[in-house]
PDB file of C-alpha atoms and ligand atoms in Angstrom:
ATOM      1  CA  MET A   7     150.919  24.159 121.464  1.00  0.00           C
ATOM      2  CA  PRO A   8     150.194  26.513 124.321  1.00  0.00           C
ATOM      3  CA  SER A   9     148.093  29.473 123.258  1.00  0.00           C
ATOM      4  CA  GLU A  10     149.952  32.700 123.026  1.00  0.00           C
ATOM      5  CA  ASP A  11     148.753  36.304 123.150  1.00  0.00           C
ATOM      6  CA  LEU A  12     148.989  37.482 119.560  1.00  0.00           C
ATOM      7  CA  ARG A  13     148.591  41.194 120.353  1.00  0.00           C
ATOM      8  CA  ALA A  14     152.347  41.788 120.334  1.00  0.00           C
ATOM      9  CA  TYR A  15     152.601  40.650 116.715  1.00  0.00           C
ATOM     10  CA  SER A  16     152.215  42.570 113.460  1.00  0.00           C
ATOM     11  CA  ASP A  17     149.154  41.892 111.271  1.00  0.00           C
ATOM     12  CA  ILE A  18     151.468  40.084 108.811  1.00  0.00           C
ATOM     13  CA  VAL A  19     152.691  37.688 111.482  1.00  0.00           C
ATOM     14  CA  ILE A  20     149.137  36.945 112.614  1.00  0.00           C
ATOM     15  CA  ASP A  21     147.969  36.426 109.058  1.00  0.00           C
ATOM     16  CA  HIS A  22     150.803  34.009 108.200  1.00  0.00           C
ATOM     17  CA  PHE A  23     150.429  32.219 111.563  1.00  0.00           C
ATOM     18  CA  GLN A  24     146.709  31.700 111.080  1.00  0.00           C
ATOM     19  CA  HIS A  25     146.895  31.072 107.344  1.00  0.00           C
ATOM     20  CA  PRO A  26     150.365  29.614 106.617  1.00  0.00           C
ATOM     21  CA  ARG A  27     151.398  29.640 102.956  1.00  0.00           C
ATOM     22  CA  ASN A  28     153.079  26.610 101.423  1.00  0.00           C
ATOM     23  CA  ALA A  29     152.825  24.371 104.502  1.00  0.00           C
ATOM     24  CA  GLY A  30     153.387  20.702 104.009  1.00  0.00           C
ATOM     25  CA  VAL A  31     155.738  18.291 102.258  1.00  0.00           C
ATOM     26  CA  LEU A  32     157.305  18.961  98.865  1.00  0.00           C
ATOM     27  CA  ASP A  33     157.654  15.515  97.371  1.00  0.00           C
ATOM     28  CA  ASP A  34     160.042  16.456  94.558  1.00  0.00           C
ATOM     29  CA  ALA A  35     162.281  18.699  96.645  1.00  0.00           C
ATOM     30  CA  ASN A  36     165.975  18.652  95.612  1.00  0.00           C
ATOM     31  CA  ALA A  37     167.134  20.758  98.568  1.00  0.00           C
ATOM     32  CA  VAL A  38     166.155  20.211 102.183  1.00  0.00           C
ATOM     33  CA  GLY A  39     167.326  22.050 105.274  1.00  0.00           C
ATOM     34  CA  GLU A  40     166.307  21.763 108.903  1.00  0.00           C
ATOM     35  CA  ASP A  41     166.991  23.712 112.044  1.00  0.00           C
ATOM     36  CA  ARG A  42     166.002  23.348 115.660  1.00  0.00           C
ATOM     37  CA  ASN A  43     166.124  25.955 118.380  1.00  0.00           C
ATOM     38  CA  PRO A  44     168.038  24.364 121.243  1.00  0.00           C
ATOM     39  CA  VAL A  45     166.361  26.538 123.823  1.00  0.00           C
ATOM     40  CA  CYS A  46     162.667  26.063 123.049  1.00  0.00           C
ATOM     41  CA  GLY A  47     162.916  22.942 120.908  1.00  0.00           C
ATOM     42  CA  ASP A  48     161.013  24.480 117.995  1.00  0.00           C
ATOM     43  CA  HIS A  49     161.859  22.955 114.664  1.00  0.00           C
ATOM     44  CA  MET A  50     161.645  23.863 110.945  1.00  0.00           C
ATOM     45  CA  ARG A  51     162.123  21.770 107.862  1.00  0.00           C
ATOM     46  CA  LEU A  52     162.410  23.727 104.560  1.00  0.00           C
ATOM     47  CA  MET A  53     162.022  21.904 101.249  1.00  0.00           C
ATOM     48  CA  LEU A  54     162.920  23.548  97.916  1.00  0.00           C
ATOM     49  CA  ARG A  55     162.629  22.511  94.286  1.00  0.00           C
ATOM     50  CA  ILE A  56     165.384  24.267  92.428  1.00  0.00           C
ATOM     51  CA  GLU A  57     165.660  24.382  88.662  1.00  0.00           C
ATOM     52  CA  ASP A  58     168.203  26.360  86.636  1.00  0.00           C
ATOM     53  CA  ASP A  59     169.473  27.846  89.881  1.00  0.00           C
ATOM     54  CA  ALA A  60     166.141  29.356  90.715  1.00  0.00           C
ATOM     55  CA  ILE A  61     163.807  28.259  93.518  1.00  0.00           C
ATOM     56  CA  ARG A  62     160.653  27.185  91.744  1.00  0.00           C
ATOM     57  CA  GLU A  63     158.756  25.899  94.767  1.00  0.00           C
ATOM     58  CA  ALA A  64     159.174  26.042  98.521  1.00  0.00           C
ATOM     59  CA  ARG A  65     157.317  24.304 101.320  1.00  0.00           C
ATOM     60  CA  PHE A  66     157.799  24.047 105.059  1.00  0.00           C
ATOM     61  CA  GLN A  67     156.931  22.048 108.112  1.00  0.00           C
ATOM     62  CA  THR A  68     157.416  23.961 111.327  1.00  0.00           C
ATOM     63  CA  ARG A  69     156.580  22.999 114.848  1.00  0.00           C
ATOM     64  CA  GLY A  70     156.831  26.161 116.875  1.00  0.00           C
ATOM     65  CA  CYS A  71     155.585  29.435 118.091  1.00  0.00           C
ATOM     66  CA  PRO A  72     153.577  31.980 116.006  1.00  0.00           C
ATOM     67  CA  ALA A  73     156.739  33.890 115.116  1.00  0.00           C
ATOM     68  CA  ALA A  74     158.475  30.744 113.910  1.00  0.00           C
ATOM     69  CA  ILE A  75     155.488  29.649 111.852  1.00  0.00           C
ATOM     70  CA  ALA A  76     154.925  33.098 110.358  1.00  0.00           C
ATOM     71  CA  THR A  77     158.610  33.585 109.369  1.00  0.00           C
ATOM     72  CA  SER A  78     158.642  30.047 107.927  1.00  0.00           C
ATOM     73  CA  SER A  79     155.548  30.762 105.865  1.00  0.00           C
ATOM     74  CA  MET A  80     156.871  34.156 104.709  1.00  0.00           C
ATOM     75  CA  ALA A  81     160.248  32.609 103.830  1.00  0.00           C
ATOM     76  CA  THR A  82     158.533  30.236 101.319  1.00  0.00           C
ATOM     77  CA  VAL A  83     156.747  33.208  99.751  1.00  0.00           C
ATOM     78  CA  VAL A  84     159.925  35.304  99.541  1.00  0.00           C
ATOM     79  CA  LEU A  85     162.012  32.430  98.183  1.00  0.00           C
ATOM     80  CA  THR A  86     159.654  31.309  95.406  1.00  0.00           C
ATOM     81  CA  ASN A  87     161.169  32.271  92.028  1.00  0.00           C
ATOM     82  CA  MET A  88     164.292  33.679  93.671  1.00  0.00           C
ATOM     83  CA  HIS A  89     167.719  32.903  92.271  1.00  0.00           C
ATOM     84  CA  ILE A  90     169.760  30.809  94.657  1.00  0.00           C
ATOM     85  CA  ASP A  91     172.524  33.470  94.865  1.00  0.00           C
ATOM     86  CA  ASP A  92     169.971  36.023  96.033  1.00  0.00           C
ATOM     87  CA  ALA A  93     168.525  33.475  98.439  1.00  0.00           C
ATOM     88  CA  ALA A  94     171.977  32.805  99.847  1.00  0.00           C
ATOM     89  CA  ALA A  95     172.439  36.495 100.538  1.00  0.00           C
ATOM     90  CA  LEU A  96     169.281  36.695 102.727  1.00  0.00           C
ATOM     91  CA  LYS A  97     169.824  37.319 106.381  1.00  0.00           C
ATOM     92  CA  ARG A  98     167.674  36.606 109.445  1.00  0.00           C
ATOM     93  CA  GLN A  99     166.765  40.272 109.555  1.00  0.00           C
ATOM     94  CA  ASP A 100     165.281  40.056 106.066  1.00  0.00           C
ATOM     95  CA  PHE A 101     162.710  37.576 107.292  1.00  0.00           C
ATOM     96  CA  VAL A 102     161.992  39.714 110.341  1.00  0.00           C
ATOM     97  CA  ASP A 103     161.430  42.738 108.084  1.00  0.00           C
ATOM     98  CA  ALA A 104     159.271  40.707 105.693  1.00  0.00           C
ATOM     99  CA  VAL A 105     156.750  39.909 108.474  1.00  0.00           C
ATOM    100  CA  GLY A 106     156.636  43.514 109.579  1.00  0.00           C
ATOM    101  CA  GLY A 107     159.008  43.079 112.518  1.00  0.00           C
ATOM    102  CA  LEU A 108     158.937  40.848 115.564  1.00  0.00           C
ATOM    103  CA  PRO A 109     158.776  41.652 119.295  1.00  0.00           C
ATOM    104  CA  LYS A 110     162.305  41.847 120.734  1.00  0.00           C
ATOM    105  CA  ALA A 111     161.852  38.629 122.689  1.00  0.00           C
ATOM    106  CA  LYS A 112     160.839  36.831 119.508  1.00  0.00           C
ATOM    107  CA  ILE A 113     163.649  37.927 117.174  1.00  0.00           C
ATOM    108  CA  HIS A 114     165.453  34.652 117.796  1.00  0.00           C
ATOM    109  CA  CYS A 115     162.538  32.710 116.302  1.00  0.00           C
ATOM    110  CA  SER A 116     163.479  33.999 112.836  1.00  0.00           C
ATOM    111  CA  VAL A 117     166.748  32.113 113.126  1.00  0.00           C
ATOM    112  CA  LEU A 118     164.943  28.928 112.153  1.00  0.00           C
ATOM    113  CA  ALA A 119     164.060  30.138 108.637  1.00  0.00           C
ATOM    114  CA  ALA A 120     167.523  31.636 108.011  1.00  0.00           C
ATOM    115  CA  ALA A 121     169.381  28.559 109.244  1.00  0.00           C
ATOM    116  CA  ALA A 122     167.086  26.078 107.437  1.00  0.00           C
ATOM    117  CA  LEU A 123     167.573  28.047 104.219  1.00  0.00           C
ATOM    118  CA  LYS A 124     171.343  28.015 104.559  1.00  0.00           C
ATOM    119  CA  ARG A 125     171.284  24.233 105.110  1.00  0.00           C
ATOM    120  CA  ALA A 126     168.888  23.657 102.158  1.00  0.00           C
ATOM    121  CA  LEU A 127     171.219  25.581  99.851  1.00  0.00           C
ATOM    122  CA  THR A 128     174.225  23.606 101.126  1.00  0.00           C
ATOM    123  CA  ASP A 129     172.236  20.368 100.539  1.00  0.00           C
ATOM    124  CA  TYR A 130     171.460  21.513  96.962  1.00  0.00           C
ATOM    125  CA  ARG A 131     175.133  22.292  96.246  1.00  0.00           C
ATOM    126  CA  GLU A 132     176.210  18.931  97.730  1.00  0.00           C
ATOM    127  CA  ARG A 133     173.690  17.050  95.626  1.00  0.00           C
ATOM    128  CA  ALA A 134     174.753  18.965  92.508  1.00  0.00           C
ATOM    129  CA  GLY A 135     178.362  18.208  93.316  1.00  0.00           C
ATOM    130  CA  ALA A 136     177.649  14.544  93.848  1.00  0.00           C
ATOM    131  CA  GLY A 137     175.889  14.424  90.511  1.00  0.00           C
ATOM    132  CA  ARG A 138     178.918  15.685  88.545  1.00  0.00           C
ATOM    133  CA  SER A 139     180.757  13.110  86.495  1.00  0.00           C
ATOM    134  CA  GLU A 140     184.204  14.717  86.781  1.00  0.00           C
TER     135      GLU A 140
HETATM  136 FE1  FES B  12     160.797  28.753 119.782  1.00  0.00          FE
HETATM  137 FE2  FES B  12     159.835  30.978 118.809  1.00  0.00          FE
HETATM  138  S1  FES B  12     159.735  30.322 120.869  1.00  0.00           S
HETATM  139  S2  FES B  12     161.095  29.559 117.847  1.00  0.00           S
END
């Protein structure tokens, strides 16, 4: 990854970039969502373990810029112990706000977390639907 000047980022972004929370594979995930930025090629995979319609655990794997990694990391923190209806209501801007804002040119990097979350929740609903015996 090319090194990037971190001075434009908030302290929260730098902290989560340098010390990502919940990075790695979640073996017993029952909801998985991925997204890839078509412009830069950065990629995020979000894995959730949902029980009783609440997100009990969240992990991520992201290959991308500091903003993408920080918003991915923060997303897993925000999502842990959140009801899936509340998670579904989250917008890209919520992740931007949670990391203390992003430089204008980096706002698009937060799309990865929002899009991966949306897909993970769709995956969860599809799996739940497939498991019904009606
Ligand atoms: Fe690709 Fe940030 S530059 S997600």
